[in-house]
Amino acid sequence: AAGVIQSPRHLIKEKRETATLKCYPIPRHDTVYWYQQGPGQDPQFLISFYEKMQSDKGSIPDRFSAQQFSDYHSELNMSSLELGDSALYFCASSLPPVWSGGAYEQFFGPGTRLTVL
Amino acid sequence: DAKTTQPPSMDCAEGRAANLPCNHSTISGNEYVYWYRQIHSQGPQYIIHGLKNNETNEMASLIITEDRKSSTLILPHATLRDTAVYYCIVRVANAGGTSYGKLTFGQGTILTVHP
């Protein structure tokens, strides 16, 4: 079965550089979520999109922005990178609520490991 | 979303049942109990969810107490590949508003399955 695809899988950047992470959801999934997981920490919600509109926002720094495109893939743009941005970034997708009877699970991608030097 | 409490770690012998408890005493009537797990540095994996009835799928069983204040995830025959961090998450299933179901991961249970 198709899964969530994330690219790149690994990314190394210098401080103050920019990075773009991409997420391709499972076909027919129109809801996308981004999570950040620092070393030794639990995943933390950043932002989500439903039908190409931002649906919820968590602890996402102002230096980060994201969007969902017409084909439902999503990109997380990170500028002025800091050492503390080094983390695993997961994307997840899900069906819209009405299709799954109101209770829906999220399917996670393999993550992008970002290292800021 | 309601807060959950889980033991930080548990051990289990391979082939035996693993019973992972979760306390969610402040759960609301419209909140579901979800279980996810994360095998080292991989993306979290959905396991099972339920509202008030016990649920079973090919991976696990979920037992929810009658008052819904706690639940237990049961892996009937644990294998070494079940070693992971298990997260119990309580959230509204269909918010209907602007929130479309973010997951709030708290401290999960590190399950170690021994040979």
Short mmCIF file of C-alpha atoms in Angstrom, two decimals:
data_model
loop_
_atom_site.label_atom_id
_atom_site.label_comp_id
_atom_site.label_asym_id
_atom_site.label_seq_id
_atom_site.Cartn_x
_atom_site.Cartn_y
_atom_site.Cartn_z
CA ALA A 1 0.00 0.00 0.00
CA ALA A 2 1.13 3.54 -0.68
CA GLY A 3 2.62 5.38 2.25
CA VAL A 4 3.49 8.94 3.09
CA ILE A 5 6.61 10.05 1.27
CA GLN A 6 9.00 12.61 2.68
CA SER A 7 11.99 14.16 1.03
CA PRO A 8 14.79 14.54 1.58
CA ARG A 9 15.37 11.86 4.20
CA HIS A 10 18.48 13.60 5.50
CA LEU A 11 19.49 17.22 5.27
CA ILE A 12 22.51 19.04 6.60
CA LYS A 13 22.51 22.82 6.74
CA GLU A 14 24.57 25.60 8.24
CA LYS A 15 23.21 28.12 10.72
CA ARG A 16 21.19 30.91 9.13
CA GLU A 17 20.57 28.89 5.97
CA THR A 18 17.14 27.90 4.70
CA ALA A 19 15.64 24.45 4.22
CA THR A 20 12.58 23.07 2.48
CA LEU A 21 11.05 19.76 3.49
CA LYS A 22 8.49 18.05 1.28
CA CYS A 23 5.66 15.70 2.10
CA TYR A 24 3.53 13.65 -0.28
CA PRO A 25 0.43 12.26 1.45
CA ILE A 26 -1.26 8.95 0.81
CA PRO A 27 -3.59 9.19 -2.23
CA ARG A 28 -7.05 10.54 -1.28
CA HIS A 29 -5.72 11.97 1.97
CA ASP A 30 -6.30 15.70 1.94
CA THR A 31 -5.22 16.46 5.49
CA VAL A 32 -1.53 16.87 6.28
CA TYR A 33 0.21 17.38 9.62
CA TRP A 34 3.79 18.34 10.46
CA TYR A 35 5.54 17.30 13.67
CA GLN A 36 8.99 18.05 15.05
CA GLN A 37 10.87 15.61 17.27
CA GLY A 38 14.04 16.88 18.94
CA PRO A 39 16.68 14.49 20.29
CA GLY A 40 15.25 12.45 23.16
CA GLN A 41 11.92 14.23 22.97
CA ASP A 42 8.39 13.30 21.98
CA PRO A 43 6.94 14.50 18.67
CA GLN A 44 5.47 18.00 18.86
CA PHE A 45 2.76 19.25 16.53
CA LEU A 46 3.74 22.16 14.31
CA ILE A 47 0.99 22.83 11.79
CA SER A 48 -1.71 21.14 9.75
CA PHE A 49 -3.61 21.67 6.51
CA TYR A 50 -7.00 20.55 5.30
CA GLU A 51 -8.01 21.06 1.70
CA LYS A 52 -5.06 23.38 1.13
CA MET A 53 -6.01 25.68 3.99
CA GLN A 54 -4.20 25.89 7.32
CA SER A 55 -6.40 24.09 9.81
CA ASP A 56 -4.41 24.25 13.04
CA LYS A 57 -1.18 25.67 14.35
CA GLY A 58 1.02 24.50 17.16
CA SER A 59 4.39 25.60 18.43
CA ILE A 60 5.78 26.52 15.04
CA PRO A 61 8.42 29.27 15.05
CA ASP A 62 7.76 32.39 13.00
CA ARG A 63 10.84 31.48 10.95
CA PHE A 64 8.94 28.46 9.64
CA SER A 65 6.15 28.52 7.11
CA ALA A 66 4.25 25.81 5.34
CA GLN A 67 1.67 25.34 2.66
CA GLN A 68 -0.34 22.66 0.96
CA PHE A 69 -0.54 22.62 -2.81
CA SER A 70 -3.31 21.72 -5.25
CA ASP A 71 -2.05 18.12 -5.50
CA TYR A 72 -2.18 17.99 -1.65
CA HIS A 73 1.54 17.69 -1.16
CA SER A 74 2.92 19.99 1.48
CA GLU A 75 6.17 21.85 2.03
CA LEU A 76 7.69 23.10 5.26
CA ASN A 77 9.99 26.06 4.72
CA MET A 78 12.49 26.89 7.42
CA SER A 79 14.59 30.03 7.36
CA SER A 80 17.40 31.44 9.50
CA LEU A 81 18.12 27.97 10.78
CA GLU A 82 19.36 27.59 14.33
CA LEU A 83 21.21 24.76 16.02
CA GLY A 84 18.05 23.99 17.98
CA ASP A 85 16.17 23.23 14.78
CA SER A 86 18.13 20.01 14.45
CA ALA A 87 15.45 17.35 14.74
CA LEU A 88 13.40 14.73 13.00
CA TYR A 89 10.51 16.25 11.07
CA PHE A 90 7.56 13.98 10.46
CA CYS A 91 4.70 14.50 8.10
CA ALA A 92 1.45 12.62 8.56
CA SER A 93 -1.69 12.42 6.46
CA SER A 94 -5.24 11.34 7.10
CA LEU A 95 -8.60 11.06 5.44
CA PRO A 96 -11.05 13.90 5.96
CA PRO A 97 -13.27 13.29 8.99
CA VAL A 98 -16.52 12.66 7.15
CA TRP A 99 -15.04 9.82 5.07
CA SER A 100 -13.88 7.84 8.08
CA GLY A 101 -16.98 8.14 10.18
CA GLY A 102 -15.59 10.81 12.44
CA ALA A 103 -12.67 8.91 13.98
CA TYR A 104 -9.55 8.88 11.83
CA GLU A 105 -5.98 7.81 12.23
CA GLN A 106 -2.88 9.54 10.95
CA PHE A 107 -0.32 7.79 8.83
CA PHE A 108 3.22 9.00 9.35
CA GLY A 109 6.05 9.24 6.89
CA PRO A 110 9.60 8.08 7.65
CA GLY A 111 10.70 11.58 8.57
CA THR A 112 13.40 14.00 7.48
CA ARG A 113 16.41 14.25 9.74
CA LEU A 114 17.63 17.85 9.72
CA THR A 115 21.04 18.61 11.11
CA VAL A 116 22.06 22.25 11.55
CA LEU A 117 25.78 22.84 11.97
CA ASP B 1 -7.61 17.27 24.86
CA ALA B 2 -7.46 15.23 28.06
CA LYS B 3 -4.13 14.54 29.69
CA THR B 4 -2.90 10.96 29.92
CA THR B 5 -0.57 9.22 32.34
CA GLN B 6 1.49 6.17 31.42
CA PRO B 7 4.26 4.26 33.20
CA PRO B 8 7.63 5.34 31.80
CA SER B 9 8.81 1.81 31.05
CA MET B 10 7.74 -1.82 31.03
CA ASP B 11 9.34 -5.14 30.22
CA CYS B 12 7.79 -8.18 28.62
CA ALA B 13 9.02 -11.64 27.68
CA GLU B 14 8.79 -12.60 24.03
CA GLY B 15 5.64 -14.58 23.31
CA ARG B 16 3.83 -13.30 26.37
CA ALA B 17 1.07 -10.71 26.43
CA ALA B 18 2.09 -7.12 26.99
CA ASN B 19 -0.47 -5.06 28.90
CA LEU B 20 0.16 -1.31 28.73
CA PRO B 21 -1.99 0.84 31.02
CA CYS B 22 -3.06 4.42 30.48
CA ASN B 23 -4.88 6.74 32.84
CA HIS B 24 -7.10 9.45 31.37
CA SER B 25 -9.30 10.45 34.28
CA THR B 26 -10.34 13.80 32.76
CA ILE B 27 -11.54 12.37 29.46
CA SER B 28 -14.63 13.99 27.98
CA GLY B 29 -17.60 12.22 26.47
CA ASN B 30 -16.62 13.06 22.89
CA GLU B 31 -12.97 12.07 23.21
CA TYR B 32 -11.53 8.88 21.82
CA VAL B 33 -8.55 6.93 23.14
CA TYR B 34 -5.85 6.40 20.51
CA TRP B 35 -2.70 4.33 20.73
CA TYR B 36 0.36 4.91 18.59
CA ARG B 37 3.82 3.49 18.86
CA GLN B 38 7.20 4.66 17.67
CA ILE B 39 9.96 2.23 16.92
CA HIS B 40 13.34 3.91 17.27
CA SER B 41 13.44 7.07 15.09
CA GLN B 42 10.74 5.79 12.75
CA GLY B 43 7.48 7.63 12.17
CA PRO B 44 4.82 6.91 14.78
CA GLN B 45 2.50 4.07 13.82
CA TYR B 46 -1.22 3.93 14.52
CA ILE B 47 -2.26 0.87 16.52
CA ILE B 48 -5.89 1.14 17.58
CA HIS B 49 -8.51 3.52 18.92
CA GLY B 50 -11.80 3.33 20.77
CA LEU B 51 -14.54 5.37 22.39
CA LYS B 52 -16.09 3.18 25.08
CA ASN B 53 -16.35 -0.34 23.76
CA ASN B 54 -13.44 -2.73 23.75
CA GLU B 55 -11.76 -2.95 20.36
CA THR B 56 -9.57 -5.53 18.65
CA ASN B 57 -7.66 -5.50 15.41
CA GLU B 58 -4.83 -7.50 13.91
CA MET B 59 -2.26 -5.68 16.01
CA ALA B 60 -3.78 -5.35 19.45
CA SER B 61 -6.76 -5.14 21.75
CA LEU B 62 -7.95 -2.07 23.60
CA ILE B 63 -9.81 -2.44 26.87
CA ILE B 64 -11.54 0.70 28.16
CA THR B 65 -12.98 0.77 31.66
CA GLU B 66 -16.68 1.41 32.05
CA ASP B 67 -16.09 4.90 33.48
CA ARG B 68 -13.62 5.54 30.62
CA LYS B 69 -11.04 6.91 33.01
CA SER B 70 -8.42 4.35 32.07
CA SER B 71 -7.58 1.87 29.36
CA THR B 72 -5.18 -0.97 28.61
CA LEU B 73 -3.51 -1.80 25.35
CA ILE B 74 -2.87 -5.51 24.98
CA LEU B 75 -0.34 -7.00 22.59
CA PRO B 76 -1.35 -10.66 22.82
CA HIS B 77 1.95 -12.27 21.81
CA ALA B 78 4.76 -9.76 22.03
CA THR B 79 7.74 -10.12 19.73
CA LEU B 80 11.13 -8.43 19.74
CA ARG B 81 9.85 -6.14 16.97
CA ASP B 82 7.24 -4.76 19.38
CA THR B 83 9.98 -3.01 21.35
CA ALA B 84 9.00 0.65 21.01
CA VAL B 85 7.61 3.72 22.75
CA TYR B 86 3.85 3.40 23.12
CA TYR B 87 1.76 6.55 23.29
CA CYS B 88 -1.76 6.78 24.65
CA ILE B 89 -3.47 9.87 23.25
CA VAL B 90 -6.93 11.19 24.00
CA ARG B 91 -8.54 13.60 21.60
CA VAL B 92 -11.77 14.64 19.98
CA ALA B 93 -12.36 12.49 16.94
CA ASN B 94 -14.06 15.03 14.74
CA ALA B 95 -13.71 18.54 16.02
CA GLY B 96 -15.77 19.97 13.21
CA GLY B 97 -14.18 23.34 13.66
CA THR B 98 -10.72 24.48 12.79
CA SER B 99 -8.98 21.65 14.60
CA TYR B 100 -8.68 18.60 12.43
CA GLY B 101 -7.11 16.20 14.81
CA LYS B 102 -3.57 17.08 15.80
CA LEU B 103 -1.98 14.49 18.04
CA THR B 104 -0.52 15.64 21.35
CA PHE B 105 2.21 13.21 22.31
CA GLY B 106 2.98 13.02 26.01
CA GLN B 107 5.45 10.83 27.79
CA GLY B 108 4.79 7.34 26.52
CA THR B 109 5.77 3.91 27.79
CA ILE B 110 9.02 2.39 26.62
CA LEU B 111 8.18 -1.27 26.13
CA THR B 112 11.16 -3.61 25.97
CA VAL B 113 10.48 -7.15 24.83
CA HIS B 114 13.12 -9.64 25.99
CA PRO B 115 14.01 -12.96 24.31
#
